[in-house]
Coordinates of N, CA and C in Angstrom, one line a residue:
M1 N 23.4 97.3 178.9 CA 23.0 96.5 177.8 C 21.8 97.1 177.1
D2 N 21.7 96.9 175.9 CA 20.5 97.4 175.1 C 19.3 96.6 175.5
Q3 N 18.3 97.2 176.0 CA 17.1 96.5 176.5 C 16.2 96.1 175.4
T4 N 16.4 96.6 174.1 CA 15.5 96.3 173.0 C 15.9 95.0 172.3
W5 N 17.0 94.5 172.7 CA 17.6 93.3 171.9 C 17.8 92.2 172.9
C6 N 17.4 91.1 172.5 CA 17.6 89.9 173.3 C 18.9 89.2 172.9
P7 N 19.9 89.1 173.7 CA 21.2 88.6 173.3 C 21.0 87.1 172.9
V8 N 21.8 86.8 171.9 CA 21.8 85.4 171.4 C 22.9 84.6 172.1
C9 N 22.8 83.4 172.2 CA 23.7 82.5 172.8 C 25.1 82.7 172.2
P10 N 26.1 83.0 173.0 CA 27.5 83.2 172.5 C 28.0 82.1 171.6
V11 N 27.6 80.9 171.9 CA 28.1 79.7 171.1 C 27.5 79.9 169.7
A12 N 26.2 80.3 169.6 CA 25.5 80.5 168.3 C 26.2 81.6 167.5
V13 N 26.5 82.7 168.2 CA 27.2 83.8 167.6 C 28.5 83.4 167.0
K14 N 29.3 82.7 167.8 CA 30.6 82.2 167.3 C 30.5 81.3 166.2
G15 N 29.5 80.4 166.2 CA 29.3 79.5 165.1 C 28.9 80.2 163.8
E16 N 28.1 81.2 163.9 CA 27.7 82.0 162.8 C 28.8 82.8 162.2
L17 N 29.7 83.4 163.1 CA 30.9 84.1 162.6 C 31.8 83.1 161.9
L18 N 32.0 81.9 162.4 CA 32.8 80.9 161.7 C 32.2 80.5 160.4
R19 N 30.9 80.3 160.3 CA 30.3 80.0 159.0 C 30.5 81.1 158.0
C20 N 30.3 82.3 158.5 CA 30.5 83.5 157.6 C 32.0 83.5 157.1
N21 N 32.9 83.4 158.0 CA 34.3 83.4 157.6 C 34.7 82.2 156.7
E22 N 34.1 81.0 156.9 CA 34.4 79.9 156.0 C 33.9 80.2 154.6
A23 N 32.8 80.9 154.5 CA 32.2 81.2 153.2 C 33.0 82.2 152.4
T24 N 33.9 83.0 153.1 CA 34.7 84.0 152.4 C 36.2 83.8 152.5
A25 N 36.6 82.7 153.1 CA 38.0 82.4 153.3 C 38.7 82.3 151.9
E26 N 38.2 81.7 150.9 CA 38.8 81.5 149.6 C 39.2 82.9 149.0
Q27 N 38.4 83.9 149.3 CA 38.6 85.2 148.8 C 39.5 86.1 149.8
G28 N 40.0 85.5 150.8 CA 40.9 86.2 151.8 C 40.1 87.2 152.6
L29 N 38.8 87.0 152.8 CA 38.0 87.9 153.6 C 37.6 87.3 154.9
S30 N 37.7 88.0 156.0 CA 37.2 87.5 157.3 C 36.9 88.6 158.2
L31 N 36.0 88.3 159.1 CA 35.6 89.2 160.2 C 36.1 88.8 161.5
T32 N 36.5 89.7 162.3 CA 36.9 89.4 163.7 C 35.6 89.4 164.6
I33 N 35.8 88.9 165.8 CA 34.6 88.9 166.7 C 34.2 90.4 167.0
Q34 N 35.1 91.3 167.0 CA 34.8 92.7 167.2 C 34.0 93.2 166.0
D35 N 34.4 92.9 164.8 CA 33.7 93.2 163.6 C 32.3 92.7 163.7
W36 N 32.1 91.4 164.1 CA 30.8 90.8 164.2 C 29.9 91.5 165.2
E37 N 30.5 91.9 166.3 CA 29.7 92.6 167.3 C 29.3 94.0 166.8
E38 N 30.2 94.7 166.1 CA 29.8 96.0 165.5 C 28.7 95.8 164.4
L39 N 28.8 94.7 163.6 CA 27.8 94.5 162.6 C 26.4 94.2 163.3
Q40 N 26.5 93.5 164.4 CA 25.2 93.2 165.1 C 24.7 94.5 165.8
A41 N 25.5 95.4 166.2 CA 25.1 96.7 166.7 C 24.5 97.5 165.6
G42 N 25.1 97.4 164.4 CA 24.6 98.1 163.3 C 23.2 97.5 162.8
R43 N 23.1 96.2 162.9 CA 21.9 95.6 162.6 C 20.8 96.0 163.5
R44 N 21.0 96.1 164.8 CA 20.0 96.5 165.8 C 19.6 98.0 165.4
A45 N 20.6 98.8 165.1 CA 20.2 100.2 164.8 C 19.4 100.3 163.5
A46 N 19.8 99.5 162.5 CA 19.1 99.5 161.2 C 17.6 99.0 161.4
L47 N 17.5 98.0 162.2 CA 16.1 97.5 162.5 C 15.3 98.5 163.2
A48 N 15.9 99.2 164.2 CA 15.2 100.2 164.9 C 14.8 101.4 163.9
D49 N 15.8 101.8 163.1 CA 15.5 102.9 162.2 C 14.4 102.6 161.1
T50 N 14.3 101.3 160.8 CA 13.3 101.0 159.7 C 12.1 100.4 160.3
G51 N 12.0 100.3 161.7 CA 10.8 99.7 162.3 C 10.6 98.2 162.0
R52 N 11.7 97.5 161.8 CA 11.6 96.1 161.4 C 11.9 95.3 162.7
V53 N 11.5 94.1 162.7 CA 11.8 93.1 163.7 C 12.3 91.9 163.0
E54 N 13.4 91.3 163.6 CA 14.0 90.1 163.0 C 14.5 89.2 164.1
F55 N 14.4 87.9 163.9 CA 14.8 86.9 164.8 C 16.1 86.3 164.3
G56 N 16.9 85.7 165.1 CA 18.1 85.1 164.7 C 19.3 86.0 164.7
L57 N 20.2 85.7 163.8 CA 21.5 86.5 163.8 C 21.6 87.4 162.6
G58 N 20.5 87.5 161.8 CA 20.5 88.5 160.7 C 21.0 87.9 159.4
I59 N 21.3 88.8 158.5 CA 21.6 88.4 157.1 C 23.0 88.5 156.7
V60 N 23.9 88.8 157.7 CA 25.3 89.0 157.4 C 26.0 87.8 156.6
T61 N 25.7 86.6 157.1 CA 26.4 85.5 156.4 C 25.8 85.3 155.0
D62 N 24.5 85.4 154.9 CA 23.9 85.3 153.5 C 24.4 86.4 152.6
L63 N 24.5 87.6 153.1 CA 25.1 88.7 152.4 C 26.5 88.5 152.0
A64 N 27.3 88.0 153.0 CA 28.7 87.7 152.7 C 28.9 86.7 151.6
R65 N 28.1 85.7 151.6 CA 28.1 84.7 150.6 C 27.8 85.3 149.2
A66 N 26.8 86.2 149.2 CA 26.4 86.8 147.9 C 27.4 87.7 147.3
V67 N 28.2 88.5 148.2 CA 29.1 89.5 147.6 C 30.6 89.0 147.7
R68 N 30.8 87.8 148.2 CA 32.2 87.4 148.4 C 33.1 87.4 147.1
A69 N 32.6 87.2 146.0 CA 33.4 87.2 144.8 C 33.5 88.6 144.1
S70 N 33.0 89.6 144.8 CA 33.1 90.9 144.2 C 34.5 91.4 144.1
P71 N 34.9 91.9 143.0 CA 36.3 92.4 142.8 C 36.5 93.7 143.6
Y72 N 35.4 94.3 144.2 CA 35.5 95.5 144.9 C 35.7 95.4 146.4
L73 N 35.7 94.1 146.9 CA 35.9 93.9 148.3 C 37.4 93.6 148.6
R74 N 37.8 94.3 149.7 CA 39.2 94.0 150.2 C 39.1 93.8 151.7
Q75 N 40.1 93.1 152.2 CA 40.1 92.9 153.6 C 40.1 94.2 154.4
D76 N 40.8 95.2 153.9 CA 40.9 96.4 154.7 C 39.6 97.3 154.8
N77 N 38.6 96.9 153.9 CA 37.4 97.7 153.9 C 36.2 96.7 154.1
Y78 N 36.5 95.5 154.3 CA 35.4 94.4 154.3 C 34.4 94.7 155.4
A79 N 34.8 94.8 156.6 CA 33.8 95.0 157.7 C 32.9 96.3 157.5
E80 N 33.6 97.3 157.1 CA 32.9 98.6 156.9 C 31.9 98.5 155.7
T81 N 32.3 97.8 154.7 CA 31.4 97.6 153.5 C 30.3 96.7 153.9
M82 N 30.5 95.7 154.6 CA 29.4 94.8 155.1 C 28.4 95.5 155.9
D83 N 28.9 96.4 156.8 CA 28.0 97.2 157.6 C 27.1 98.1 156.7
H84 N 27.7 98.7 155.7 CA 26.9 99.6 154.8 C 25.9 98.7 154.0
L85 N 26.4 97.6 153.5 CA 25.5 96.7 152.7 C 24.3 96.2 153.6
Q86 N 24.6 95.9 154.8 CA 23.6 95.4 155.8 C 22.5 96.5 156.0
D87 N 23.0 97.7 156.2 CA 22.1 98.9 156.3 C 21.2 99.0 155.1
L88 N 21.9 98.9 153.9 CA 21.1 99.0 152.6 C 20.1 97.9 152.5
F89 N 20.4 96.7 152.9 CA 19.5 95.6 152.9 C 18.2 96.0 153.6
Y90 N 18.3 96.4 154.9 CA 17.1 96.7 155.6 C 16.4 97.9 155.0
H91 N 17.1 98.9 154.6 CA 16.5 100.0 153.9 C 15.7 99.6 152.6
W92 N 16.3 98.8 151.8 CA 15.7 98.3 150.6 C 14.5 97.4 150.9
K93 N 14.6 96.6 152.0 CA 13.4 95.8 152.3 C 12.2 96.7 152.6
G94 N 12.4 97.8 153.3 CA 11.4 98.8 153.5 C 10.9 99.4 152.2
L95 N 11.8 99.8 151.3 CA 11.4 100.4 150.1 C 10.6 99.5 149.2
C96 N 10.9 98.2 149.3 CA 10.2 97.2 148.5 C 8.9 96.8 149.1
R97 N 8.6 97.3 150.2 CA 7.3 97.0 150.9 C 6.9 95.5 150.9
E98 N 7.9 94.7 151.2 CA 7.6 93.2 151.3 C 7.2 92.6 149.9
Q99 N 7.5 93.3 148.8 CA 7.2 92.7 147.5 C 8.4 91.9 147.0
A100 N 9.4 91.8 147.8 CA 10.6 91.0 147.4 C 11.0 90.2 148.6
S101 N 11.5 89.0 148.4 CA 12.0 88.2 149.5 C 13.4 88.6 149.9
D102 N 13.8 88.2 151.1 CA 15.1 88.5 151.6 C 16.2 88.1 150.6
R103 N 16.0 86.9 150.0 CA 17.0 86.3 149.0 C 17.0 87.2 147.8
E104 N 15.9 87.7 147.3 CA 15.8 88.5 146.1 C 16.5 89.9 146.4
V105 N 16.3 90.4 147.6 CA 17.0 91.7 147.9 C 18.5 91.5 148.0
I106 N 18.9 90.4 148.7 CA 20.3 90.2 148.8 C 21.0 90.0 147.5
D107 N 20.3 89.2 146.6 CA 20.9 88.9 145.3 C 21.0 90.2 144.5
A108 N 19.9 91.0 144.5 CA 19.9 92.3 143.8 C 21.0 93.2 144.4
L109 N 21.2 93.3 145.7 CA 22.2 94.1 146.3 C 23.6 93.7 145.9
A110 N 23.8 92.4 145.8 CA 25.1 91.9 145.4 C 25.4 92.2 144.0
A111 N 24.4 92.0 143.1 CA 24.7 92.2 141.7 C 24.8 93.7 141.4
L112 N 24.0 94.5 142.0 CA 24.1 96.0 141.7 C 25.3 96.6 142.4
F113 N 25.8 96.0 143.4 CA 27.1 96.5 144.1 C 28.2 96.4 143.1
D114 N 28.2 95.3 142.3 CA 29.3 95.2 141.3 C 29.0 96.1 140.1
D115 N 27.8 96.0 139.5 CA 27.5 96.8 138.3 C 26.0 97.1 138.4
P116 N 25.8 98.4 138.5 CA 26.5 99.6 138.1 C 27.3 100.3 139.2
A117 N 27.2 99.9 140.4 CA 27.8 100.7 141.5 C 29.3 100.6 141.5
Q118 N 29.9 99.6 140.9 CA 31.3 99.4 140.9 C 31.9 99.5 142.3
G119 N 31.2 98.8 143.3 CA 31.7 98.8 144.6 C 31.4 99.9 145.5
S120 N 30.6 100.9 145.0 CA 30.2 102.0 145.8 C 28.8 101.8 146.5
A121 N 28.9 101.5 147.7 CA 27.6 101.4 148.5 C 26.9 102.7 148.5
D122 N 27.6 103.8 148.5 CA 27.0 105.1 148.4 C 26.1 105.3 147.2
Y123 N 26.5 104.8 146.1 CA 25.7 104.8 144.9 C 24.4 104.1 145.1
L124 N 24.4 103.0 145.8 CA 23.2 102.2 146.0 C 22.3 102.9 146.9
D125 N 22.8 103.8 147.8 CA 21.9 104.6 148.7 C 20.8 105.4 148.0
G126 N 21.1 105.8 146.8 CA 20.2 106.7 146.0 C 19.2 106.0 145.2
L127 N 19.2 104.7 145.2 CA 18.2 103.9 144.4 C 16.8 104.0 145.0
T128 N 15.8 104.0 144.2 CA 14.4 104.1 144.7 C 13.9 102.6 144.8
G129 N 12.8 102.5 145.5 CA 12.1 101.2 145.6 C 11.7 100.7 144.2
A130 N 11.2 101.6 143.3 CA 10.8 101.2 142.0 C 12.0 100.7 141.2
E131 N 13.1 101.3 141.3 CA 14.3 100.8 140.6 C 14.8 99.4 141.1
I132 N 14.7 99.3 142.4 CA 15.1 98.0 143.0 C 14.2 96.9 142.6
L133 N 12.9 97.2 142.7 CA 11.9 96.2 142.3 C 12.0 95.8 140.8
R134 N 12.2 96.8 140.0 CA 12.3 96.6 138.5 C 13.5 95.7 138.3
Y135 N 14.6 95.9 139.0 CA 15.7 95.1 138.8 C 15.4 93.6 139.2
I136 N 14.8 93.5 140.4 CA 14.4 92.2 140.9 C 13.5 91.5 139.9
Q137 N 12.5 92.2 139.4 CA 11.5 91.5 138.6 C 11.9 91.3 137.1
T138 N 12.8 92.2 136.6 CA 13.1 92.2 135.1 C 14.6 92.1 134.8
G139 N 15.4 92.4 135.8 CA 16.8 92.4 135.5 C 17.3 93.7 134.9
Q140 N 16.4 94.7 134.8 CA 16.8 96.0 134.2 C 17.5 96.8 135.3
K141 N 18.7 97.2 135.0 CA 19.6 97.9 136.0 C 19.1 99.4 136.0
P142 N 19.3 100.0 137.1 CA 18.9 101.4 137.2 C 19.7 102.2 136.2
G143 N 19.0 103.1 135.5 CA 19.6 103.9 134.4 C 19.4 103.4 133.1
E144 N 19.0 102.1 133.0 CA 18.8 101.5 131.7 C 17.3 101.7 131.3
G145 N 17.1 101.7 130.0 CA 15.7 101.8 129.5 C 15.3 103.3 129.3
A146 N 14.1 103.4 129.0 CA 13.6 104.7 128.6 C 13.6 105.7 129.8
P147 N 14.0 106.9 129.7 CA 14.0 107.9 130.8 C 12.6 108.3 131.2
D148 N 11.6 108.1 130.4 CA 10.2 108.5 130.7 C 9.4 107.3 131.1
D149 N 9.9 106.4 131.8 CA 9.2 105.2 132.1 C 8.2 105.3 133.3
G150 N 8.0 106.5 133.8 CA 6.9 106.7 134.8 C 7.4 106.7 136.2
D151 N 8.7 106.6 136.4 CA 9.2 106.5 137.8 C 9.6 107.9 138.2

């Protein structure tokens, strides 16, 4: 067992997975218990990679609620996409240097996942902290505006 992570009560984990699946059921998206366990392992790795500490079960359910209506999500890539988006969330939180709340980062991630990324989490990997914060603060999408804006 991973000694750096304190296991959460299995009942809480199952309850969170059920809440997550309830939030996405209308879109035909669901995670299995194995998917959830892999997302939690990915979460632990992302937290370790970014030097972050987090209590509770993470942001997967909030993230799932935010992206559930995306036309770019399909059941066959849902768990993998959620894992990538979860990694991006923790990476972006670091890039934003706590200048944005979890909710703001999740909402920005969901919006930018659809446009301009068109469902490509890889596209989102290349965004800078300045681009993310500018979007959060002004709604200006990366690539919009003057090319000599000082970034």
